[in-house]
Coordinates of C-alpha atoms in Angstrom, one line a residue:
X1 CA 91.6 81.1 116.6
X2 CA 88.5 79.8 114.9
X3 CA 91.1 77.1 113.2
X4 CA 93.1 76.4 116.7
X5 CA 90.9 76.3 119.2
X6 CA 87.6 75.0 117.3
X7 CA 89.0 73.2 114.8
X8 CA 87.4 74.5 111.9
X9 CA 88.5 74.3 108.4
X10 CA 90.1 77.1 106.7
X11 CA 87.3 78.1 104.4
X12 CA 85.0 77.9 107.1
X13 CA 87.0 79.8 109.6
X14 CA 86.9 82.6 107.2
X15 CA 83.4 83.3 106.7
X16 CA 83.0 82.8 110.4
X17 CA 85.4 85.2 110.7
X18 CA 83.5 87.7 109.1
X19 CA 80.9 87.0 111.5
X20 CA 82.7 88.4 114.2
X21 CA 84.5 90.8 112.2
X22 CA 81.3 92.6 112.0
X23 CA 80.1 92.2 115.0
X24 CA 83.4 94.0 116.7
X25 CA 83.6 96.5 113.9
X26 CA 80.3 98.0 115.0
X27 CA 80.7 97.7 118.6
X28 CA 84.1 99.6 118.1
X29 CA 82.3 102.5 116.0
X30 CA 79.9 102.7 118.0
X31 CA 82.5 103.6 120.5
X32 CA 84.3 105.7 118.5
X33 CA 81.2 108.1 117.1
X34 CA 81.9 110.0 120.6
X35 CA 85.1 110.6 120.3
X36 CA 87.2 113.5 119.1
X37 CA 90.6 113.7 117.1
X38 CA 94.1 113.5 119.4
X39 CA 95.3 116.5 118.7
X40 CA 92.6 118.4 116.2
X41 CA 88.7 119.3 117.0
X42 CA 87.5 116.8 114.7
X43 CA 85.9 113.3 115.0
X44 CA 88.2 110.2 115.6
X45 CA 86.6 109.2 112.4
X46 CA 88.2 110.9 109.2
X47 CA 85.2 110.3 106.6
X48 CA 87.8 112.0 103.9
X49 CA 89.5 109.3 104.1
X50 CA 86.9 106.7 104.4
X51 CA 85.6 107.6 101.4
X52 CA 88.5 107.8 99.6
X53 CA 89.3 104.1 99.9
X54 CA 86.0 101.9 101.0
X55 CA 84.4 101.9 97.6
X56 CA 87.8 99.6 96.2
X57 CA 87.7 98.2 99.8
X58 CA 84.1 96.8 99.4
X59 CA 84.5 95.9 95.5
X60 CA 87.9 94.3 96.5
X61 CA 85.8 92.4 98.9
X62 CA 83.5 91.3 96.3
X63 CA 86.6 90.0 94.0
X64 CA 88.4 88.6 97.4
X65 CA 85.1 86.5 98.0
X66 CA 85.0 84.8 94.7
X67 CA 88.6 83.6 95.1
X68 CA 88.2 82.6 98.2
X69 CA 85.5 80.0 97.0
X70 CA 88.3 79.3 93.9
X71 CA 91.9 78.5 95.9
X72 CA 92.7 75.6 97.8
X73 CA 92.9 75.5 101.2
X74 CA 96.9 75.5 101.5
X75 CA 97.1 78.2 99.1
X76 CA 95.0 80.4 101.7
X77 CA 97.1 79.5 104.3
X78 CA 100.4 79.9 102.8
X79 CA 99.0 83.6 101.8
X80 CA 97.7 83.9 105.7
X81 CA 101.0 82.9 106.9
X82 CA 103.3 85.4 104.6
X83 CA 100.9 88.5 104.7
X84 CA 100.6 88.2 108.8
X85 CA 104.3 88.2 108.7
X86 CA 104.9 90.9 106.7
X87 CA 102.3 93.4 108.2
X88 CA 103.1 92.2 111.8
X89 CA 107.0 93.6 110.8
X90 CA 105.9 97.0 109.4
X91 CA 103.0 97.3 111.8
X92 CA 106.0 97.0 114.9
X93 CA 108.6 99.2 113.2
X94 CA 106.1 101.8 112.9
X95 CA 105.3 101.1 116.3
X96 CA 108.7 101.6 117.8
X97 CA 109.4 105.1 115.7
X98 CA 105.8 106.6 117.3
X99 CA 107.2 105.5 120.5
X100 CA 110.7 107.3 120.2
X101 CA 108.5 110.4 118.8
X102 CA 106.4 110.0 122.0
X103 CA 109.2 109.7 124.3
X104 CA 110.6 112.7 123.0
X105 CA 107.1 114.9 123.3
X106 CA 107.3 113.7 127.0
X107 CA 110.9 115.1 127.5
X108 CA 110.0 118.4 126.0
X109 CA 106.9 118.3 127.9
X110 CA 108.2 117.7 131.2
X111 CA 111.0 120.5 130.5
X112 CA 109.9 123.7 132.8
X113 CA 109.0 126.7 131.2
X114 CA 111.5 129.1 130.2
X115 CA 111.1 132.1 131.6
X116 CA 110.1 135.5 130.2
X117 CA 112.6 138.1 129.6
X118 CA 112.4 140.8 131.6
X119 CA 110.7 144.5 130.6
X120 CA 108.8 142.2 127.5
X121 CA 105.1 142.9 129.5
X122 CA 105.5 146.0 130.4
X123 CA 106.7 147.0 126.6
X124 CA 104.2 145.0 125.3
X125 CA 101.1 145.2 127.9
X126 CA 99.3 142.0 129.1
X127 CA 95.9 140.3 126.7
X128 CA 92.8 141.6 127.8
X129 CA 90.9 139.5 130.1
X130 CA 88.5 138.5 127.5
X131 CA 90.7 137.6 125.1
X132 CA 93.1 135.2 127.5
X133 CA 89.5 133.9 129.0
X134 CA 88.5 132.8 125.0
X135 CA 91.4 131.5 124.2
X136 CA 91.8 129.4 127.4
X137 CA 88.1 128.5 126.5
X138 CA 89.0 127.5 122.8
X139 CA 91.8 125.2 123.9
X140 CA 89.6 123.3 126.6
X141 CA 87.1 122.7 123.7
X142 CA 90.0 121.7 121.3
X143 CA 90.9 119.1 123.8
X144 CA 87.6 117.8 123.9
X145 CA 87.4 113.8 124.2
X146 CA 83.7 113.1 123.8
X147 CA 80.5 114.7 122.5
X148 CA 76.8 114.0 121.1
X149 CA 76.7 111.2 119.0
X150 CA 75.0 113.2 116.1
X151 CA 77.9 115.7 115.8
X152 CA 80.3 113.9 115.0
X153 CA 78.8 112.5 112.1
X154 CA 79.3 113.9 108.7
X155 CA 76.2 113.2 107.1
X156 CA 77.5 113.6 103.0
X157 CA 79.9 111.3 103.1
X158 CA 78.2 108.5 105.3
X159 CA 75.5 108.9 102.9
X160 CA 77.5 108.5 100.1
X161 CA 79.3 105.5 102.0
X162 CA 75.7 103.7 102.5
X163 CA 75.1 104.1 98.9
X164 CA 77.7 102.7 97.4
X165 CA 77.3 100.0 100.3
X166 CA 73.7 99.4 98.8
X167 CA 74.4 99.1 95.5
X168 CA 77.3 96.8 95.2
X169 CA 75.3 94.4 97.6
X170 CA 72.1 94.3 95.4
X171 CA 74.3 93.2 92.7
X172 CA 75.7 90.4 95.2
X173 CA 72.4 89.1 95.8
X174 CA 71.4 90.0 92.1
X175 CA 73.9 87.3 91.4
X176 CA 72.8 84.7 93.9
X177 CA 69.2 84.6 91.7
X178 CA 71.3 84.1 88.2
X179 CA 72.8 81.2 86.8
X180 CA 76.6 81.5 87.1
X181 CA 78.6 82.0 84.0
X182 CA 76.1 83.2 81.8
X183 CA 76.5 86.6 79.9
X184 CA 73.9 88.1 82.4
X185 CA 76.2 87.0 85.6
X186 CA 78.6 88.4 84.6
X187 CA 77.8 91.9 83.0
X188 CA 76.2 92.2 86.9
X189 CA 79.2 91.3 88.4
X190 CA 81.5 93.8 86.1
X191 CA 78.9 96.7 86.9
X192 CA 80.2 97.0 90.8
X193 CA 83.5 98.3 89.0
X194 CA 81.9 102.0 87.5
X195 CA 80.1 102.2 90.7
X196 CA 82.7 101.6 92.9
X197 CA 84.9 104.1 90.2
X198 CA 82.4 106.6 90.0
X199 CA 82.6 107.5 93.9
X200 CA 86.0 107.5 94.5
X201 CA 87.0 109.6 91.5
X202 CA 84.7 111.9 92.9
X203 CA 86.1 111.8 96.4
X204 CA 89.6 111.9 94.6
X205 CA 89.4 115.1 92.7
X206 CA 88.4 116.4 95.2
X207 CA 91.1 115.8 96.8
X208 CA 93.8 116.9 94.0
X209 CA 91.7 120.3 93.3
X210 CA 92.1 121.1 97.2
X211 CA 88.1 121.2 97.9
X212 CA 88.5 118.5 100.4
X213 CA 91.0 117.2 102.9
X214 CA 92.0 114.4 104.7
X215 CA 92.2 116.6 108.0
X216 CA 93.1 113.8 109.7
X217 CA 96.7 114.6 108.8
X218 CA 96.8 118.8 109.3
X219 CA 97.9 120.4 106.9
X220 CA 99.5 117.9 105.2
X221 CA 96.7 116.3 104.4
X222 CA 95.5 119.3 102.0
X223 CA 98.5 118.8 99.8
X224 CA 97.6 115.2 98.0
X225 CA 99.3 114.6 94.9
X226 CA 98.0 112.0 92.1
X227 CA 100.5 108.9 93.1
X228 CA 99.7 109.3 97.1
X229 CA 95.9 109.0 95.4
X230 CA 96.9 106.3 93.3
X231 CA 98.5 104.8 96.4
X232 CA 95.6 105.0 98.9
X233 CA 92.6 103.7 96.8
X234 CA 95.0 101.0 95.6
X235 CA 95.3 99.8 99.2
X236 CA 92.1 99.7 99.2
X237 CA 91.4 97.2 96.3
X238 CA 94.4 94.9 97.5
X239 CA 93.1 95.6 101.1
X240 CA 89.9 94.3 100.4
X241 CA 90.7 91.6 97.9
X242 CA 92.8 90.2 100.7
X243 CA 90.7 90.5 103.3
X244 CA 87.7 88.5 101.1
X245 CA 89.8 85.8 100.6
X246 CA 91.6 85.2 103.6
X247 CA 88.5 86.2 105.9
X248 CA 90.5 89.4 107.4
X249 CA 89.4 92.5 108.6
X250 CA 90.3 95.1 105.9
X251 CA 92.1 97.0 109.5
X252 CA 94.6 94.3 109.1
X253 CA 95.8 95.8 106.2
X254 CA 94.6 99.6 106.3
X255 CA 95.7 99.7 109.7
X256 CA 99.4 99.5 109.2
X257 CA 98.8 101.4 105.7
X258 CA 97.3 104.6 107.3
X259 CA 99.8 104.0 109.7
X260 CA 102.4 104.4 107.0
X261 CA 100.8 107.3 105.2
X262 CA 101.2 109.2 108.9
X263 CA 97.8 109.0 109.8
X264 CA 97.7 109.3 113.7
X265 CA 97.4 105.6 115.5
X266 CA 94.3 106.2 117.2
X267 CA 92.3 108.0 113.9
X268 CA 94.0 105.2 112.0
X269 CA 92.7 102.4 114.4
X270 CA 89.0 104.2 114.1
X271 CA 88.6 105.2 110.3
X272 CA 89.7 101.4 109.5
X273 CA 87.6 99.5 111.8
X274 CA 84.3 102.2 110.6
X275 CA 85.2 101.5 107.1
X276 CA 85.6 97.8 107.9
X277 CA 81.7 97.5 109.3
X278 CA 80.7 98.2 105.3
X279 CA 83.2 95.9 103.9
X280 CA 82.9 92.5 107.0
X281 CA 79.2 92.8 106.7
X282 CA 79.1 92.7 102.9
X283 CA 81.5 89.8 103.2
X284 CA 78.6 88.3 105.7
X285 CA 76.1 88.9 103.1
X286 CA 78.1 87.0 100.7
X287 CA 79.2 83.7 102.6
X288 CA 75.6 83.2 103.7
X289 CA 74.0 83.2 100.2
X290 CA 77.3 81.0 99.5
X291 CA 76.0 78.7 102.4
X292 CA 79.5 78.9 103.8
X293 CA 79.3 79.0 107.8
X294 CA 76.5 77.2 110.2
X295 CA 74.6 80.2 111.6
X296 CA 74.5 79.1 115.3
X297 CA 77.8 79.6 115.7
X298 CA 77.9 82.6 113.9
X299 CA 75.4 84.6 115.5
X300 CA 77.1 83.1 119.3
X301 CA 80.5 84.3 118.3
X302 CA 79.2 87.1 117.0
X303 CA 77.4 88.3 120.0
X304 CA 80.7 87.4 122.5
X305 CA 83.1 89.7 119.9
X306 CA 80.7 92.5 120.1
X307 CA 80.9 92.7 124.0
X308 CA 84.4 91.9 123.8
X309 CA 85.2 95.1 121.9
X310 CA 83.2 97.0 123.6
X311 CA 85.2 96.2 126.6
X312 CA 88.6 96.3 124.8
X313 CA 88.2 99.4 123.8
X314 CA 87.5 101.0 127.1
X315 CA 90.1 98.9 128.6
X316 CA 92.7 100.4 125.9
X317 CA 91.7 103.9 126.2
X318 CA 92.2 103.8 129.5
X319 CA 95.5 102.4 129.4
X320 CA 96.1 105.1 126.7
X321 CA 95.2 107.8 128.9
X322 CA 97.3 106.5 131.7
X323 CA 100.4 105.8 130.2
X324 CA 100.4 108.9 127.7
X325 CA 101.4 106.2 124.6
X326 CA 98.8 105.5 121.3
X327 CA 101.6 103.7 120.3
X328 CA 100.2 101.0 122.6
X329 CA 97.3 100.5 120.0
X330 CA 100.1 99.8 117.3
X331 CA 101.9 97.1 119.5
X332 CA 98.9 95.5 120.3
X333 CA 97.9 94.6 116.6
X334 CA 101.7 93.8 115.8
X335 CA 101.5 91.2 118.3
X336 CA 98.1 90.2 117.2
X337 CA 99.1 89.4 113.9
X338 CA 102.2 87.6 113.8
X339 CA 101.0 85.2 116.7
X340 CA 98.6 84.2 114.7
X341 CA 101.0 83.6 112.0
X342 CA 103.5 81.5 114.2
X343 CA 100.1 79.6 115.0
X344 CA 98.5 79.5 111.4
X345 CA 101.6 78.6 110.2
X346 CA 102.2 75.3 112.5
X347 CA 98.6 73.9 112.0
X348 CA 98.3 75.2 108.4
X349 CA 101.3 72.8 107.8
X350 CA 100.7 70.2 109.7
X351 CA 96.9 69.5 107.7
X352 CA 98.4 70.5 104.3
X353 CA 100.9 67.3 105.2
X354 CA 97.8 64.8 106.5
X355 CA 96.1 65.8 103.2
X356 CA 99.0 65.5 100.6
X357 CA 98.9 61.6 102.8
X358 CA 95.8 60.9 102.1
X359 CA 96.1 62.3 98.7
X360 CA 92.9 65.0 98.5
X361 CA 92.4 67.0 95.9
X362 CA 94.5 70.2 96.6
X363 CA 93.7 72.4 93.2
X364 CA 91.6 75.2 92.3
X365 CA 87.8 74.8 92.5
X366 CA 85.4 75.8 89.8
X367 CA 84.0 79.3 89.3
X368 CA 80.5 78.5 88.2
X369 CA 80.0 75.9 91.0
X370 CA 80.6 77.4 93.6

């Protein structure tokens, strides 16, 4: 939108981007530290899993950053263009399966209730009172859609989330202070790797060894074996590697991933935009030491994108609630994403053939002047 409706360029658009990016990310958490799980009394939030993959997120970030200052401008849009298409695809298959699996949870829902065969209570005896009162009791608060702000946040891993957050970004700003290229640069810039390493091989193991869970998933989610591991903090790094250079929201990507790993659409839609606050405001950070976007306009858009998913989200839990479908949330980011590819792709074209006219320079930029 930033390139469409503004007119900005490419590599401006994208740390603008992030501008709002953050801004909606922690309007949308905010949002979401009230709520509970679908189905399971847990948060909407699975910190499991946000551990698990935003360390490689935010060091994908880091790399994702660097290239973005490196590629030319129709090499990021040719990559826009394909990886829009591609996740908008998967993102709407997946969409249309959790709709059939809805529909059919509706039919069985709306079937009446068989009834009991006959001398079963007298042979058995009724519950108790108490007992019928506590479990009625437990399944009200199983059910439960909101609740205090302060208990739905697991303290260990947000702390360990922070950390990781605080480290990697010292070294970002460590960086702006040294001359680029030299030996010093860069030993800084490889130490965000064993950082970034450290944590999720600890989250990981504990994983494999069956100490943690992501309990986002039920019991599946207890049962992780070392290439669904693999697969998960991989996304990540990719995740976040595409999101730095192309100015994307690492839910553009994780989204549709959790999505495919079977993590529920409305836990999915949370844990990515939470772990997307650390990654869009490191990418902030970045571009502004860069020097990349005019901060008016950043701190504007910013503000309308934080009220805007504030009122988005109510808007589509309500609709939620209503109609009975999270698939809804899955359609809606499907048909975010590959209009802006049909979009991207027109005007992406259309200045990559007025500069190839006017013969600019369309190659790779340096590395240590950036």
């Amino acid at each position: 939108m930033l390139t469409l409706i503004i007119g900005f360029d490419a590599k401006s658009s994208t740390a603008l981007s992030k501008c709002m990016i953050t801004g909606a990310s922690v309007a949308t958490v905010y949002y979401n530290l009230k709520r509970r799980h679908p189905s399971l009394d847990l948060p909407i939030i699975d910190y499991d899993l946000a551990l698990l993959i935003q360390p490689m997120l935010v060091l994908g970030i880091s790399i994702g950053v660097g290239l973005n200052v490196l590629f030319a401008y129709w090499m990021i849009t040719i990559l826009l263009i394909v990886l829009f298409l591609i996740t908008s695809t998967r993102a709407f298959l997946t969409g249309i399966e959790t709709w059939k699996k809805e529909t059919i949870n509706k039919k069985e829902a709306a079937k009446p209730p068989q009834p009991q065969r006959a001398g079963i209570d007298d042979a058995e005896g009724s519950l108790p009172e108490d007992v019928t009162n506590a479990a009625q009791l437990e399944i009200k608060d199983h059910k439960r859609q909101k609740v205090p702000f302060l208990e739905n946040v697991h303290w260990k891993e947000f702390g360990l989330l922070c950390g990781v957050w605080i480290s990697i970004l010292s070294i970002q700003i460590a960086k702006s202070y040294t001359t680029r290229c030299l030996v010093f640069y860069w030993l800084l810039d490889l130490s965000q790797f064993p950082i970034a390493g450290i944590v999720t091989a600890y989250e990981a193991v504990g994983l494999y060894k069956g100490q943690k869970a992501i309990t986002s998933k039920g019991d599946a989610g207890r049962e992780l074996n070392m290439y669904q591991l693999v697969l998960y903090c991989t996304s990540g790094l990719v995740a976040g590697i595409v999101g730095g250079l192309l100015g994307l929201g690492g839910g553009f990507i994780m989204g549709p991933v959790f999505l495919e790993l079977g993590i529920p659409p409305q836990v999915s839609s949370a844990t990515a935009t939470f772990v997307m606050v650390f990654s869009s405001s490191m990418s902030v950070i970045e571009y502004y030491l860069l020097k990349r976007f005019p901060i008016p306009y950043a701190l504007y858009l910013t503000a309308v994108t934080t009220v805007a998913a504030l009122v988005g989200q109510h808007i589509v839990r309500k609709a939620i609630d209503i109609l009975g479908r999270a698939s809804l949330i899955i359609f809606i980011l499907a048909l975010t994403i590959f209009t802006s590819a049909i979009f991207l792709g027109g005007i992406g074209l259309s200045k990559m053939v007025e500069k190839i006219q006017h013969k600019e320079y369309m190659g790779f930029e340096s590395m240590c002047h950036m």
